[in-house]
Coordinates of C-alpha atoms in Angstrom, one line a residue:
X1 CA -73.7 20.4 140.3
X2 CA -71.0 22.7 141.4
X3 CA -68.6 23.8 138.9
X4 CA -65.1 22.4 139.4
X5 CA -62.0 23.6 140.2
X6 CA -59.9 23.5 136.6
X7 CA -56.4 22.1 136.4
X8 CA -53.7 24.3 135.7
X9 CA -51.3 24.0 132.5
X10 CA -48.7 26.5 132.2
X11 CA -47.3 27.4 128.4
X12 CA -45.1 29.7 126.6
X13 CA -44.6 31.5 129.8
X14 CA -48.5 32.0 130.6
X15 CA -50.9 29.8 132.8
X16 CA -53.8 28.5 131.2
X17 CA -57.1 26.7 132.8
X18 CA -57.3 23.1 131.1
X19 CA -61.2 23.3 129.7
X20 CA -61.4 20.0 127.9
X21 CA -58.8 16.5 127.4
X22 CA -59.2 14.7 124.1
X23 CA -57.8 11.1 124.1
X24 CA -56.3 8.8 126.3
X25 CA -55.7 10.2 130.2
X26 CA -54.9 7.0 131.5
X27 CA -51.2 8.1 131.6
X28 CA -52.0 11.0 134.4
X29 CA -50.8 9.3 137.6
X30 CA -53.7 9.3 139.8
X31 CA -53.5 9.9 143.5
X32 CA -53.3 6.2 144.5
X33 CA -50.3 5.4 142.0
X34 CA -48.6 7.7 143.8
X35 CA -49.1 6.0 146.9
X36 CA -50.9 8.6 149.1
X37 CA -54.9 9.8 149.2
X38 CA -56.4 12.9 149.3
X39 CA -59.7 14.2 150.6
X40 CA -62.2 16.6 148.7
X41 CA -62.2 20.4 151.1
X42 CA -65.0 21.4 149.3
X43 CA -67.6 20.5 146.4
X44 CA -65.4 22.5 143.6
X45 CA -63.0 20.2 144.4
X46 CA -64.2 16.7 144.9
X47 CA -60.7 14.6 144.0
X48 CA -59.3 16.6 146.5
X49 CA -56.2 17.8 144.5
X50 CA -55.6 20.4 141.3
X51 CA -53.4 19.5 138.7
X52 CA -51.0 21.8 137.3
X53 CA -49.2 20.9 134.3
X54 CA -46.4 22.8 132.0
X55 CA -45.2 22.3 128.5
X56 CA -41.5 22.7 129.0
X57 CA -38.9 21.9 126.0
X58 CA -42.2 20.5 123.9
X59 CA -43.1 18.3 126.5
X60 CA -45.7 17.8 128.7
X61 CA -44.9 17.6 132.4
X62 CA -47.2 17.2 135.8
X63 CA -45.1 20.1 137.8
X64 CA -47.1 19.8 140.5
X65 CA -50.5 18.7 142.3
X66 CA -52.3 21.4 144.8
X67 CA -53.6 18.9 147.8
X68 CA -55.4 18.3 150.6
X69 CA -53.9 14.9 151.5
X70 CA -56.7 12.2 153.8
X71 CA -55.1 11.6 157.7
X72 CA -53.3 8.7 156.5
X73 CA -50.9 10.2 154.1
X74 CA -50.2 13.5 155.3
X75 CA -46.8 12.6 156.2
X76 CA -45.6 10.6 152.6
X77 CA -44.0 11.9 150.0
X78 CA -43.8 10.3 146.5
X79 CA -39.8 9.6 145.6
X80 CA -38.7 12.0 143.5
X81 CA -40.7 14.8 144.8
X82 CA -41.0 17.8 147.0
X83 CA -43.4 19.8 149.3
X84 CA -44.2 23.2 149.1
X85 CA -46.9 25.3 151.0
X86 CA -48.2 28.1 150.1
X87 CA -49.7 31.0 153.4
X88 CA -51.8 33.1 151.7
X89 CA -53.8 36.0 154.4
X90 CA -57.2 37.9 154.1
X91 CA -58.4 40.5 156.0
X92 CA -61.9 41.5 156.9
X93 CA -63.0 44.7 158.2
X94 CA -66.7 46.1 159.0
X95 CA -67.9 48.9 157.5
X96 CA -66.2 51.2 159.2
X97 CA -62.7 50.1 158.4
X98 CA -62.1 48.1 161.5
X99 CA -60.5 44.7 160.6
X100 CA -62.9 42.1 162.4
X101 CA -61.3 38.7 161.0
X102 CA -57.8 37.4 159.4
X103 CA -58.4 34.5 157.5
X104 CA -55.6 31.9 156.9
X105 CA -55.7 30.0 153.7
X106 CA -53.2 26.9 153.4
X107 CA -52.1 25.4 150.1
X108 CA -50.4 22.7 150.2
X109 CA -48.7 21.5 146.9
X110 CA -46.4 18.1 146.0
X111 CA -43.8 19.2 143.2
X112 CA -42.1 16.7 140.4
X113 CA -38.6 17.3 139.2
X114 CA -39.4 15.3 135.7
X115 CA -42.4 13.6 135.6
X116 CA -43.0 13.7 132.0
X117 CA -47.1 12.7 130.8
X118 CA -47.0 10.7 127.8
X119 CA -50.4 12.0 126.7
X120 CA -51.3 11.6 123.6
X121 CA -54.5 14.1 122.3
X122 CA -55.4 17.5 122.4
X123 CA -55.7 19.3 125.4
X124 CA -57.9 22.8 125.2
X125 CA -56.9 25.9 127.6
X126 CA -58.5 29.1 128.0
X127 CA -57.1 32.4 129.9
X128 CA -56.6 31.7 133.9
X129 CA -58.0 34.0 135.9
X130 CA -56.8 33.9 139.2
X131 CA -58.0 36.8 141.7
X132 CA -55.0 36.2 144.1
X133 CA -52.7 37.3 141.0
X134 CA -54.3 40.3 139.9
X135 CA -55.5 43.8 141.7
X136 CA -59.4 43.8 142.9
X137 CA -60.0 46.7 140.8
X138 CA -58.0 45.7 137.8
X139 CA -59.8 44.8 134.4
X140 CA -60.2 41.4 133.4
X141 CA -58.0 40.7 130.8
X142 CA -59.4 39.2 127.3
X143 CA -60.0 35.3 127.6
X144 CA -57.7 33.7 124.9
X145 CA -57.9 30.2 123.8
X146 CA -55.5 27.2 122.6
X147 CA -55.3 23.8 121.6
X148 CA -52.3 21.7 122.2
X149 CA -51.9 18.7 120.6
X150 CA -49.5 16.2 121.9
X151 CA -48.1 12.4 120.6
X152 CA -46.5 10.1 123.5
X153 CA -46.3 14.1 125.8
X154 CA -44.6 15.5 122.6
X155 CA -46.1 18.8 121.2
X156 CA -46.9 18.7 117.9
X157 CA -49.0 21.6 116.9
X158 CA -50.7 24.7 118.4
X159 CA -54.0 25.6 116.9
X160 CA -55.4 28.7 118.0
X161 CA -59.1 28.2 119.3

């Protein structure tokens, strides 16, 4: 099974992966709620969409949702809501230094104003490590662990993991 793509949960001004949900994540608005559908790009990514989430003021908030939105729905947008996309360029060269291939990559994101998540559990996030953000040859930077714990998307408690 392929590993999958982990949701995003920004807090206290760093971005976390989300590892692991404890309790009730009926109150995430799936796809279809929304009113559009997306398609899975890829196995990593079979919903077809990456959450990203952000604790903001002590509460929890879906910011925005990375997609790749099915035929039908590439034109809707949920009220309330914004799209961004996001260009990002890779070159390719051969051994000799010659560029052979550019590679487009196109993310394609919906953003929320104020769409608070009335979660109530314990969500568990780990250091993100994304290689866009960072220089090839840079170190990796130490893996640090939380655990929020939230009541009606209210943070109650950080316990370090």
């Amino acid at each position: 099974m392929t590993q999958q793509i982990p949701d995003i949960c920004q807090f206290d001004g760093r971005k976390y992966q989300i590892d692991a949900w404890y309790g009730d994540t009926d109150c995430i608005p799936s796809s279809e709620a929304l009113g559009f559908t997306t398609e899975s790009e890829h196995t990593a990514n079979w919903e077809g969409r990456i959450d990203h989430f952000q604790v903001c003021g002590d509460k929890l908030y879906l910011f925005k949702l990375e997609v790749n939105l099915s035929e039908g729905s590439k034109d809707y947008l949920p009220q309330g809501a914004r799209k961004e996309v996001l260009l990002r360029y890779e070159q390719f060269t051969d051994f000799s230094g010659k560029p052979t291939e550019l590679r487009e990559y196109r993310h394609e994101f919906i953003v929320f104003e104020d769409l608070v998540i009335p979660f109530s559990g314990s969500m568990h996030l780990s250091t993100y490590l994304d290689d866009w953000e960072r220089p090839q040859d840079a170190d990796e930077p130490p893996i640090e662990e939380v655990i929020l714990h939230f009541k009606n998307g209210v943070l109650q408690e950080l316990e370090e993991a």
